[in-house]
Short mmCIF file of C-alpha atoms and ligand atoms in Angstrom, two decimals:
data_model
loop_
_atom_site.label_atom_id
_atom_site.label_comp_id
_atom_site.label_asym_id
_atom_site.label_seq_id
_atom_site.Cartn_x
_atom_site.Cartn_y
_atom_site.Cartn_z
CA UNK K 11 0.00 0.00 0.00
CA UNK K 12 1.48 3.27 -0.80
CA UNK K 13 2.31 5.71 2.20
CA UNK K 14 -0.30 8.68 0.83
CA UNK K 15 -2.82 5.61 1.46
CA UNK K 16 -1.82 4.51 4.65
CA UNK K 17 -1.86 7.91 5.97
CA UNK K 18 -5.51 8.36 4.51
CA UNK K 19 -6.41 5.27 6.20
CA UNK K 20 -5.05 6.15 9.58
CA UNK K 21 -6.73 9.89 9.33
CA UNK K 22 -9.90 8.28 8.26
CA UNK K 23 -10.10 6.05 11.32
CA UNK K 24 -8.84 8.59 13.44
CA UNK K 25 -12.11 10.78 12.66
CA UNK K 26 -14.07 8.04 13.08
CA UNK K 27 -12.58 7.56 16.23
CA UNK K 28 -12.98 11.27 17.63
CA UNK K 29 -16.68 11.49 15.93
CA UNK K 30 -18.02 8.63 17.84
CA UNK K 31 -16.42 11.13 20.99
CA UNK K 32 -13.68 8.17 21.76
CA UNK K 33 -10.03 8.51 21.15
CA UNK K 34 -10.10 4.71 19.50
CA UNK K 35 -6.62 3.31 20.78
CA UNK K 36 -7.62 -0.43 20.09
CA UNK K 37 -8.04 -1.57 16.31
CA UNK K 38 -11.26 -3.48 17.32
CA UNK K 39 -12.87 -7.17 17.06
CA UNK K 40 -13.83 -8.96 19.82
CA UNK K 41 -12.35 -9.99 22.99
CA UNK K 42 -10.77 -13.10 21.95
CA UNK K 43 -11.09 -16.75 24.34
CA UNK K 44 -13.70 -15.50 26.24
CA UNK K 45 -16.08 -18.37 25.72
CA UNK K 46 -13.93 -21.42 24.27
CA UNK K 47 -16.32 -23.93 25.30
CA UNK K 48 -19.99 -23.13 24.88
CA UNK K 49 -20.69 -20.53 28.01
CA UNK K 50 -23.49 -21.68 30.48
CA UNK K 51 -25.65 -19.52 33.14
CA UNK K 52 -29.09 -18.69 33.26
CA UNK K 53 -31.13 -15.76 31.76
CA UNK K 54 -34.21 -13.90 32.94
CA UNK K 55 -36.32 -14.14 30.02
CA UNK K 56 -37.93 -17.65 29.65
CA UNK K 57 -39.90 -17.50 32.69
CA UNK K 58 -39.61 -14.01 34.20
CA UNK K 59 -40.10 -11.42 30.44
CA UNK K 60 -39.85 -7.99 32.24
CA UNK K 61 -41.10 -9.36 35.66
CA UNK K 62 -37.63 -9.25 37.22
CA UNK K 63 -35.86 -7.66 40.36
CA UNK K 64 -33.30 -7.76 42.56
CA UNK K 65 -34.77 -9.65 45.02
CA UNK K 66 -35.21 -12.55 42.16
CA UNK K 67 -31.80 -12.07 41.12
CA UNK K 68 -30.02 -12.57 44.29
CA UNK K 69 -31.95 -15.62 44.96
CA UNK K 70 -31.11 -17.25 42.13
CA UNK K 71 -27.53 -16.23 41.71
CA UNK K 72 -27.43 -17.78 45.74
CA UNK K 73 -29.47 -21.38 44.21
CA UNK K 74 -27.06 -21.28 41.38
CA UNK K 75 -24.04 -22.01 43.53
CA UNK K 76 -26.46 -23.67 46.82
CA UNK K 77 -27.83 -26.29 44.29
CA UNK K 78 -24.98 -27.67 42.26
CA UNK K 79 -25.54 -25.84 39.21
CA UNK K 80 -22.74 -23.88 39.63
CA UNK K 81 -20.44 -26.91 40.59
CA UNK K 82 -21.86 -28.37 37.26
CA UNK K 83 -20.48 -25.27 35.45
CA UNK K 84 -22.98 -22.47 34.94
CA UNK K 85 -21.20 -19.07 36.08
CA UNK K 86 -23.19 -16.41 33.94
CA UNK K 87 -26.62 -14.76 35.61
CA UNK K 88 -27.88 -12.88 32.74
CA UNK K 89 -30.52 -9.81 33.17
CA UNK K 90 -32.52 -9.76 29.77
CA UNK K 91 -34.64 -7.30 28.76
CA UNK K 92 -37.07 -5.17 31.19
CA UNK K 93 -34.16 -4.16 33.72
CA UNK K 94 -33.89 -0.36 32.78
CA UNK K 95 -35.83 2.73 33.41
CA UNK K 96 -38.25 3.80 30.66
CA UNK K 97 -35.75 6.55 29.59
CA UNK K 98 -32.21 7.25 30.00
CA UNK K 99 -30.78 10.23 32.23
CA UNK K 100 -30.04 13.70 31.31
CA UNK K 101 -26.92 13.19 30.32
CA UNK K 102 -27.67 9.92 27.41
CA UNK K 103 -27.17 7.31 30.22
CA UNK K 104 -28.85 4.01 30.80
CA UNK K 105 -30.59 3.51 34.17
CA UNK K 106 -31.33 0.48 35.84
CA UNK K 107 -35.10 0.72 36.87
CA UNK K 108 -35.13 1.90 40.39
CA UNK K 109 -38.26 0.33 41.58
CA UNK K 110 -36.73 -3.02 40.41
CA UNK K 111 -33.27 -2.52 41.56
CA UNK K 112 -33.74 -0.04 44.37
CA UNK K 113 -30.63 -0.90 45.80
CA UNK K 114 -28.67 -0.48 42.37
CA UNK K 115 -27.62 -2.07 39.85
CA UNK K 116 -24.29 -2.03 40.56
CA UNK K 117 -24.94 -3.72 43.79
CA UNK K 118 -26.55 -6.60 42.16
CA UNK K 119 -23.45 -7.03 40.61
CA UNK K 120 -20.81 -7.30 42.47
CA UNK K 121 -23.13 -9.32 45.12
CA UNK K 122 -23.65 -11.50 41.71
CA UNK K 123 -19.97 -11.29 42.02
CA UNK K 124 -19.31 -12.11 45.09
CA UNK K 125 -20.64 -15.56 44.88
CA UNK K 126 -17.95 -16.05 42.51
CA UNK K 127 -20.45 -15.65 39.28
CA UNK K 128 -20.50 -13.66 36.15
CA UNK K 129 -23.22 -10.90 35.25
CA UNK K 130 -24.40 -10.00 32.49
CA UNK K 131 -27.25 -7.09 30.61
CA UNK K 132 -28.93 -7.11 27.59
CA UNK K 133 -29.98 -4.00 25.10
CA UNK K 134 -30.56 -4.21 21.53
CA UNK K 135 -29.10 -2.90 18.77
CA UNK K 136 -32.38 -0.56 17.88
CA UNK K 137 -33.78 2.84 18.89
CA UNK K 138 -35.82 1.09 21.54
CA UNK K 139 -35.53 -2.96 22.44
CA UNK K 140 -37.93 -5.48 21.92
CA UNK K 141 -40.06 -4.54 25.23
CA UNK K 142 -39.67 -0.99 24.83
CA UNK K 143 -36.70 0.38 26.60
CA UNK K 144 -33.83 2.46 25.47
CA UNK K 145 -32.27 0.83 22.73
CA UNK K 146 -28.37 1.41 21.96
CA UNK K 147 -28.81 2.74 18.59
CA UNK K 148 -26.08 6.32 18.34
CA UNK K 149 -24.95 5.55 22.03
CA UNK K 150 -23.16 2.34 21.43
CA UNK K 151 -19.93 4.06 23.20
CA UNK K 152 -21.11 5.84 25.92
CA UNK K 153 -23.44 2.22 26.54
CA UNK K 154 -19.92 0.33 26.28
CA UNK K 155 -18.22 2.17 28.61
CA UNK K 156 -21.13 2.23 30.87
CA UNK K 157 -21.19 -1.42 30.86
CA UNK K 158 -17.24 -1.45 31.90
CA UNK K 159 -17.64 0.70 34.41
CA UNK K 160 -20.33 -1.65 35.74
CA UNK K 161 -17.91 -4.61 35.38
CA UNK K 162 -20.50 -6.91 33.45
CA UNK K 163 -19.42 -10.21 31.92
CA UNK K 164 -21.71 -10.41 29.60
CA UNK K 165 -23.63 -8.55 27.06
CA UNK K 166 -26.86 -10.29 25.03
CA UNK K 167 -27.22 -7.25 22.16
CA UNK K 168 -30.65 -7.95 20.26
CA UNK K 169 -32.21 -6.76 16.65
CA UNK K 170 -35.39 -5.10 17.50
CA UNK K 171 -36.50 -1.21 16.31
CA UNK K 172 -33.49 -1.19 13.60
CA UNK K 173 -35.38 -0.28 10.45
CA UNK K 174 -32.66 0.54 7.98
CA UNK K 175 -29.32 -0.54 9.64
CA UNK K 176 -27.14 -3.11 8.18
CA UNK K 177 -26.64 -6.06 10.84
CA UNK K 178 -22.97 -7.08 10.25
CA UNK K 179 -22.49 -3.13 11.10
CA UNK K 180 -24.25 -2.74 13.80
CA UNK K 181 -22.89 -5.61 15.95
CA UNK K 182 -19.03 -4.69 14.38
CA UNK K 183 -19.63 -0.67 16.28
CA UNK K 184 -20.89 -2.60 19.30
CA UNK K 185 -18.02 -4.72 19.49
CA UNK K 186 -15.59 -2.43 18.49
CA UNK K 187 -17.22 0.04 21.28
CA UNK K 188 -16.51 -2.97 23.92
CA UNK K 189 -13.36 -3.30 23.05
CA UNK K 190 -12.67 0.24 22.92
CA UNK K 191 -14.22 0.35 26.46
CA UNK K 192 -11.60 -2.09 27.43
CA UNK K 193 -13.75 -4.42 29.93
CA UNK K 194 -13.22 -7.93 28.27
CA UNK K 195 -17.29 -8.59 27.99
CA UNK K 196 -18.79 -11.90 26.54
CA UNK K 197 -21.12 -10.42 23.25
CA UNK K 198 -23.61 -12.36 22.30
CA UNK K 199 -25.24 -11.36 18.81
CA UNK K 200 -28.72 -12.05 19.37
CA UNK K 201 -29.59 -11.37 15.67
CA UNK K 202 -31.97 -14.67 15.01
CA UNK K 203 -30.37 -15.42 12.20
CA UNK K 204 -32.00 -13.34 9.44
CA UNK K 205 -28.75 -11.65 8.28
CA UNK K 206 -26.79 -15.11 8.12
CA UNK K 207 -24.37 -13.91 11.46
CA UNK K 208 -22.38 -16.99 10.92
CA UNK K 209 -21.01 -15.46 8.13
CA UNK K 210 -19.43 -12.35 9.76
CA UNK K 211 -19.77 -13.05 13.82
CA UNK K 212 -16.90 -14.42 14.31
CA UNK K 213 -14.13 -11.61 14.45
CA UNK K 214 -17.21 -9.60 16.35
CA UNK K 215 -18.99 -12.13 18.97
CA UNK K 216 -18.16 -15.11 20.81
CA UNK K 217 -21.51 -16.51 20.03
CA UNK K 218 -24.87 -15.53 18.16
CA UNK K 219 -28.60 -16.83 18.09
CA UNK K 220 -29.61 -18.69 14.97
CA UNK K 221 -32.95 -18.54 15.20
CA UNK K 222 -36.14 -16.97 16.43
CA UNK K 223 -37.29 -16.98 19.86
CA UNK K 224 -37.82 -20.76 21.41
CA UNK K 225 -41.20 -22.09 22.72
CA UNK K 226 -41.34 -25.04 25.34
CA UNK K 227 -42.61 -27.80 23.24
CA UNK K 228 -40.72 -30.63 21.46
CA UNK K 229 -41.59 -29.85 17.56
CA UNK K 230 -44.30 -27.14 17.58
CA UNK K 231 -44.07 -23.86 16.08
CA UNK K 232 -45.96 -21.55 18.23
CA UNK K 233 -47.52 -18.61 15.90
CA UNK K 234 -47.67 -14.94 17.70
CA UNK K 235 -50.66 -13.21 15.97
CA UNK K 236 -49.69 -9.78 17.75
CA UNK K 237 -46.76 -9.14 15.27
CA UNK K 238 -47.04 -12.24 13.15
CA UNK K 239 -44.24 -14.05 14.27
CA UNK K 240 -43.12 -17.35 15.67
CA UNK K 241 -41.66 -18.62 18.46
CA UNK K 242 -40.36 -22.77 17.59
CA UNK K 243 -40.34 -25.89 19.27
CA UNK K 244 -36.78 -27.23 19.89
CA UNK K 245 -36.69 -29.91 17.59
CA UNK K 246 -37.61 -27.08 15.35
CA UNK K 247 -34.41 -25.04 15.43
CA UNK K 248 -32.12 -27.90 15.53
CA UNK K 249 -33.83 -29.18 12.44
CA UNK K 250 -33.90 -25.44 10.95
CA UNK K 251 -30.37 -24.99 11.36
CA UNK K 252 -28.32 -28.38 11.80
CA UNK K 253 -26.49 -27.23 8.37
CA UNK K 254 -24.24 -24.21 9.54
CA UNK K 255 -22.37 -26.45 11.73
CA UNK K 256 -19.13 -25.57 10.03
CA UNK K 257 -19.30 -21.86 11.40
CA UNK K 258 -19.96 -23.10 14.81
CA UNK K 259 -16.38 -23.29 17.26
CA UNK K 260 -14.61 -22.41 20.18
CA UNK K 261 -14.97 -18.35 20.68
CA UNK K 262 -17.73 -18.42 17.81
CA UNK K 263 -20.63 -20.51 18.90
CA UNK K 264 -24.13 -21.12 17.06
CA UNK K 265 -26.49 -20.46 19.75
CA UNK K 266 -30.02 -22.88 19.52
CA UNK K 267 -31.29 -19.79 22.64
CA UNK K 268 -32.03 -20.23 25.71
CA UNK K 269 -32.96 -22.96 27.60
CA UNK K 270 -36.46 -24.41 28.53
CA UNK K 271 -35.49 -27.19 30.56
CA UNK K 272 -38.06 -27.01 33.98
CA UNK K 273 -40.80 -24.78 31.35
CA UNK K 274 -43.35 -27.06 31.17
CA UNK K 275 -42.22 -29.58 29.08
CA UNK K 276 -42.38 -33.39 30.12
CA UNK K 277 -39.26 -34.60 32.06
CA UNK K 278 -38.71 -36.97 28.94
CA UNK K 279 -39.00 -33.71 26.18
CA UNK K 280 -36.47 -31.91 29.04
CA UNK K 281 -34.33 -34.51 28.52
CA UNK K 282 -34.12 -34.79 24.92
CA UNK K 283 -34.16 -30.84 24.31
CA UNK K 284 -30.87 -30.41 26.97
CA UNK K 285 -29.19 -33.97 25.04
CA UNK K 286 -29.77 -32.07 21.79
CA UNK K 287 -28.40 -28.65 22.79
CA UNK K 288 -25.37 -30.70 24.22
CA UNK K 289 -24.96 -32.48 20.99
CA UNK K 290 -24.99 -29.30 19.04
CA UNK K 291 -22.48 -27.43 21.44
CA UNK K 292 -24.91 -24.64 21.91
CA UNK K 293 -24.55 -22.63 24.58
CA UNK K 294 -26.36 -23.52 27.50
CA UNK K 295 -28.15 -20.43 29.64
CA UNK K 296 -31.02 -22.32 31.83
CA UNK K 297 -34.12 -20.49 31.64
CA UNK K 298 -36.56 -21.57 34.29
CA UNK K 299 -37.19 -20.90 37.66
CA UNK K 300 -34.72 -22.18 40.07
CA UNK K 301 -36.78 -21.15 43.12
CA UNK K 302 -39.34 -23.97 42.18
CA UNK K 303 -37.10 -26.39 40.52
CA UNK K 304 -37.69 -30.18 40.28
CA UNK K 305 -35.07 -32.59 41.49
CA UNK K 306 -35.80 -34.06 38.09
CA UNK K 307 -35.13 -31.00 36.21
CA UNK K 308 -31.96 -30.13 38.49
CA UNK K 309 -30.49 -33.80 37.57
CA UNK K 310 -31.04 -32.95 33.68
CA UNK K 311 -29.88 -29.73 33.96
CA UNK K 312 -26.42 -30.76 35.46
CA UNK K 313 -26.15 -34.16 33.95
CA UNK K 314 -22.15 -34.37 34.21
CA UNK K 315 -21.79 -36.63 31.28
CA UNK K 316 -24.05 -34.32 29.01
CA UNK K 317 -22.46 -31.47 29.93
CA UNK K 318 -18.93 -33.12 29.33
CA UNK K 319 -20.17 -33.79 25.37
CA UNK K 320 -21.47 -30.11 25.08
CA UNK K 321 -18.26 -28.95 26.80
CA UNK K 322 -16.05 -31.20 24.93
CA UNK K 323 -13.07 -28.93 23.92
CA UNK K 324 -12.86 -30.07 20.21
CA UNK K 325 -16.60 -27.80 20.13
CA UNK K 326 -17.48 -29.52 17.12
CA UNK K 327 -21.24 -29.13 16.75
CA UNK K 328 -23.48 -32.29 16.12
CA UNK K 329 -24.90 -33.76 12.98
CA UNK K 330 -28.02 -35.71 11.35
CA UNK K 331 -26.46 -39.04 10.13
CA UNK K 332 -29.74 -41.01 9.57
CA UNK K 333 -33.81 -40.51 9.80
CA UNK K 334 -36.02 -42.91 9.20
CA UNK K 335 -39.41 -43.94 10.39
CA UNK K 336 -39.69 -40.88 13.21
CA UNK K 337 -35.87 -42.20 14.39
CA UNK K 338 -33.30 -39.99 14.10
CA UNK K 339 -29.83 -40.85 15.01
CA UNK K 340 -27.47 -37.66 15.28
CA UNK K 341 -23.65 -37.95 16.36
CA UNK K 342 -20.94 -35.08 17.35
CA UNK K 343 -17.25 -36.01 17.16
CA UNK K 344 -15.52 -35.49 20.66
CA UNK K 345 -11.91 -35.05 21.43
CA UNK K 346 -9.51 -38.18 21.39
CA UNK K 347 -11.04 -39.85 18.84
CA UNK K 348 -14.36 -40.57 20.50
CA UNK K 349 -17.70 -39.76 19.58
CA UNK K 350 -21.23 -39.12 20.58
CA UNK K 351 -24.17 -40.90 18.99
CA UNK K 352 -27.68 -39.75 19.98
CA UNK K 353 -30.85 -41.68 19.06
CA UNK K 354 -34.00 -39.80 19.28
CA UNK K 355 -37.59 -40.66 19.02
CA UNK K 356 -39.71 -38.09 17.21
CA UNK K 357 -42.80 -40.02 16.46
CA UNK K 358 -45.57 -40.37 19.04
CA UNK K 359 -44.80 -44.34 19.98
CA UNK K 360 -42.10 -46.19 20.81
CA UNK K 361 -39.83 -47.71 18.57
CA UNK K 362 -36.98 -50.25 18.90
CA UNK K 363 -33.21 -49.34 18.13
CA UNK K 364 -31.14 -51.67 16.58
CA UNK K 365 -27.80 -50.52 15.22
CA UNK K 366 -25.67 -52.43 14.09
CA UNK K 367 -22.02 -50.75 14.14
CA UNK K 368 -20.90 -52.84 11.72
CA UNK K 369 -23.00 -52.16 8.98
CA UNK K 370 -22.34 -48.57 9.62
CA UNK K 371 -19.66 -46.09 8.42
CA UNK K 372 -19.58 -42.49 10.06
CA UNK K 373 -18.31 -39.59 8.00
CA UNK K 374 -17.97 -36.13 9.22
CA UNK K 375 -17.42 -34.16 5.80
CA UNK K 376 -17.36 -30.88 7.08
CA UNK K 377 -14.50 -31.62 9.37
CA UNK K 378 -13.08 -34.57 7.81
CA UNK K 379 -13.49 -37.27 10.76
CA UNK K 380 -15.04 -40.57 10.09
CA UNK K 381 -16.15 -43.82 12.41
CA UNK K 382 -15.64 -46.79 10.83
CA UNK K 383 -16.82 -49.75 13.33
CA UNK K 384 -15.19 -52.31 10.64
CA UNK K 385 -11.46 -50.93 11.24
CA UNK K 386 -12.28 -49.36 15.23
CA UNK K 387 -13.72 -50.67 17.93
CA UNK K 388 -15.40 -48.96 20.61
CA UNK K 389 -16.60 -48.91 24.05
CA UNK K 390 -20.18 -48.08 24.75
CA UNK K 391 -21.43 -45.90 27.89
CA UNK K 392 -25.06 -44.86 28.41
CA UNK K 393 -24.49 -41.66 29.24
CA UNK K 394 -27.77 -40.93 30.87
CA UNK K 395 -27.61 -44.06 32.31
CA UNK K 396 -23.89 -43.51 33.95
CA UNK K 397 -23.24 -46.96 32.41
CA UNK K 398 -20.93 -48.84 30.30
CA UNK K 399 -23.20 -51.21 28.12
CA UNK K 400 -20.34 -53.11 25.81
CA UNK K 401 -18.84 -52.31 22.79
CA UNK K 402 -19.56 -51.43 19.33
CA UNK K 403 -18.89 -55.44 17.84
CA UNK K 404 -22.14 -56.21 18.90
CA UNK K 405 -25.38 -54.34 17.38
CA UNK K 406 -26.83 -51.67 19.83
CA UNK K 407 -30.65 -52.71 20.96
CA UNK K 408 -32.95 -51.20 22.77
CA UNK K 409 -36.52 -49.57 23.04
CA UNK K 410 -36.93 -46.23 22.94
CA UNK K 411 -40.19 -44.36 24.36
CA UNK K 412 -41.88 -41.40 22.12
CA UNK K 413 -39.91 -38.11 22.33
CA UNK K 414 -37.36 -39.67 24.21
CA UNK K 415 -33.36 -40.46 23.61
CA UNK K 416 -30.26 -42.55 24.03
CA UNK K 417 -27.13 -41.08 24.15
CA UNK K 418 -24.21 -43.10 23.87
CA UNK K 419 -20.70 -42.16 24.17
CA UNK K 420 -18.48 -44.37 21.97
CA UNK K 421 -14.69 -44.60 23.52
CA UNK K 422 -12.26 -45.65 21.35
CA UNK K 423 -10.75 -49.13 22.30
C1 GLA E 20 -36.16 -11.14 21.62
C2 GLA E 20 -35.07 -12.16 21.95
C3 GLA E 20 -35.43 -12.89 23.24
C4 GLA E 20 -35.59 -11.88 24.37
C5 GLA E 20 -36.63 -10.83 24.00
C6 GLA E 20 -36.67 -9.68 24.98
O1 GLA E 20 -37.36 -11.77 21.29
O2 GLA E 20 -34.90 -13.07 20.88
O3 GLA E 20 -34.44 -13.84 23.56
O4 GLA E 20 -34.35 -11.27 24.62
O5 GLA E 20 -36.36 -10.26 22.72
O6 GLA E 20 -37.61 -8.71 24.65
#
């Protein structure tokens, strides 16, 4: 590049530097290896919408580490939206609601904090967000630097009100305000996938949802007449977006949304949504109410061995390798060689597996690993069983109840 250019350049960023009213010292992108394995909390929306306070907060940040979750790995507590004041202050700043948070929202955090946890906000990338409050849109600096004075871990930045901007844009000034604010803070694109954001996320987000919002039922897609839009049944987005697993990795995770584990479902469609969002190495932010949580849901939500496959450090996200009949059988290569292999019933009675590894032959394409039972043996657990169950010379049998799965590890021999 000639030196006339270069200098242009650096002018050019310069101004856009002092116009935004920030000297820009940092050349932007992300905060890198924030989230290398899919990050796990819980997040206010599901249950709560807007119905949150601090009172709510603190109790579940204090069950979060009282009732194993946090042993089993969830550290983020994220506020969503409905935690700030109506409008911002004189002077452009956000404001927690005060009637909400009367003791502050800074409070909340570091007592969030204090129990060794992670915090994080949402806002949206709009004039207003998706419940009405003050959206970011023309104060994505002073917001940053707001949020790193706060100390937040964690920022969920969502699409609604932007009429007009260009997505890849909007997220790249958020993230380059966060990094320009200098707090390293988790940002999670919460774009539902309409602009593609596993094309361009990755040098701006460490994950980004990749679909519309989720609805607590196993395949159902649940049709919002106020705004014609719909929320989907989990089976739903892993069916609507199993093919963009290439873009999916450590520090740049597809994100299947929240969590609806303990929302209604049965314990069985619990089960199979929380094996499927550990199969695809989504992120996984509970979303129910801790304060009334089953045992039942508690055991699926920190099911060691599931976690361990959605936390496996290769973060390779699932696949589809057969469907037939209402059976589906997905598998997600693991680290050392091993795999995960996932039957699932999606038809309304129960159906027998029989596999038989032999007559099998696993190929991952997109990342060029393959299974071949002829060449490799393997040992068999039962991962929500806790048991070993022999090895992959033998053909796998078993019944398999409507809506429910299997999930087998397979350990190389
Ligand atoms: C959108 C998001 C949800 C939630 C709500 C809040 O619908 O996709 O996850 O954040 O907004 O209003």
């Amino acid at each position: 590049m000639k030196k006339t250019t270069i200098s242009f350049l650096l002018l050019l960023f310069t101004f856009i530097g002092f116009s935004q009213g920030n000297k820009v010292t940092q050349t932007g992108g992300k905060f890198d290896g924030l989230a290398m394995t899919p990050p796990m909390g819980w997040n206010s929306w599901n249950t709560f919408e807007t119905n949150i306070d601090e009172k709510l907060i603190k109790e579940t940040a204090d069950i979060m580490v009282t009732s194993g979750m946090e042993a089993a790995g969830y550290n983020y507590i994220v506020l969503d939206d409905g935690w700030m004041a109506k409008e911002r202050d004189k002077n452009g700043n956000l404001v927690a609601d005060p009637v909400k948070f009367p003791s502050g929202i800074k409070a909340l955090i570091d007592y969030v904090h204090s129990k060794g946890l992670k915090f994080g906000l949402y806002n949206c990338a709009g004039t207003s967000t998706c419940a009405g409050y003050p959206g970011t849109r023309g104060y994505e600096y002073q917001d940053a630097r707001f949020y790193a004075s706060l100390e937040i871990d964690f920022l969920k930045y969502d699409w609604c009100n932007t009429a007009g901007i260009n997505a890849s844009e909007a997220y790249a000034t958020m993230s380059n305000a966060l990094k320009t604010a200098g707090k390293p803070i988790v940002f999670s694109l919460c774009e539902w996938g309409d602009n593609k954001p596993w094309d361009w996320g990755k040098p701006i987000g460490n994950l980004w949802r990749i679909s519309g919002d989720i609805y607590p039922c196993f395949d159902c897609e649940f049709h919002h007449e106020e705004g014609n839009w719909s929320s989907w049944g989990f089976m739903k987005i892993i069916e609507m977006r199993k093919d963009i697993r290439k873009f999916s990795g450590p520090d740049h995770w597809n994100d299947f949304d929240m969590l609806e584990v303990g929302d209604g479902m049965t314990n069985t469609e619990d089960k199979a949504h929380f094996t499927m969002w550990s199969m695809m190495a989504s992120p996984l932010i509970a979303g129910n109410d801790f304060r009334k949580m089953s045992k039942e849901t508690l055991a699926i939500l920190t099911n060691k061995e599931l976690i361990a496959v959605n936390q496996d450090k290769l973060g390779i996200q699932g696949f589809k390798y057969s469907a037939a009949d209402g059976m589906e059988v997905w598998v997600k290569p693991l680290s050392d060689g091993n795999w995960a292999i996932t039957f699932v019933n999606r038809s309304d009675v129960t159906k027998k597996v029989n596999f038989d590894w032999k007559k099998q032959l696993i190929k991952d394409t997109d990342f060029n690993l393959e299974a071949n039972f002829n060449t490799t043996s393997y040992k068999i657990k039962n991962l929500w069983k806790n048991k070993e169950v022999g090895n992959t010379k033998k053909a796998f049998i078993a019944n398999l109840a409507s809506h429910d799965v299997i999930t087998l590890k397979l350990i190389k021999i």
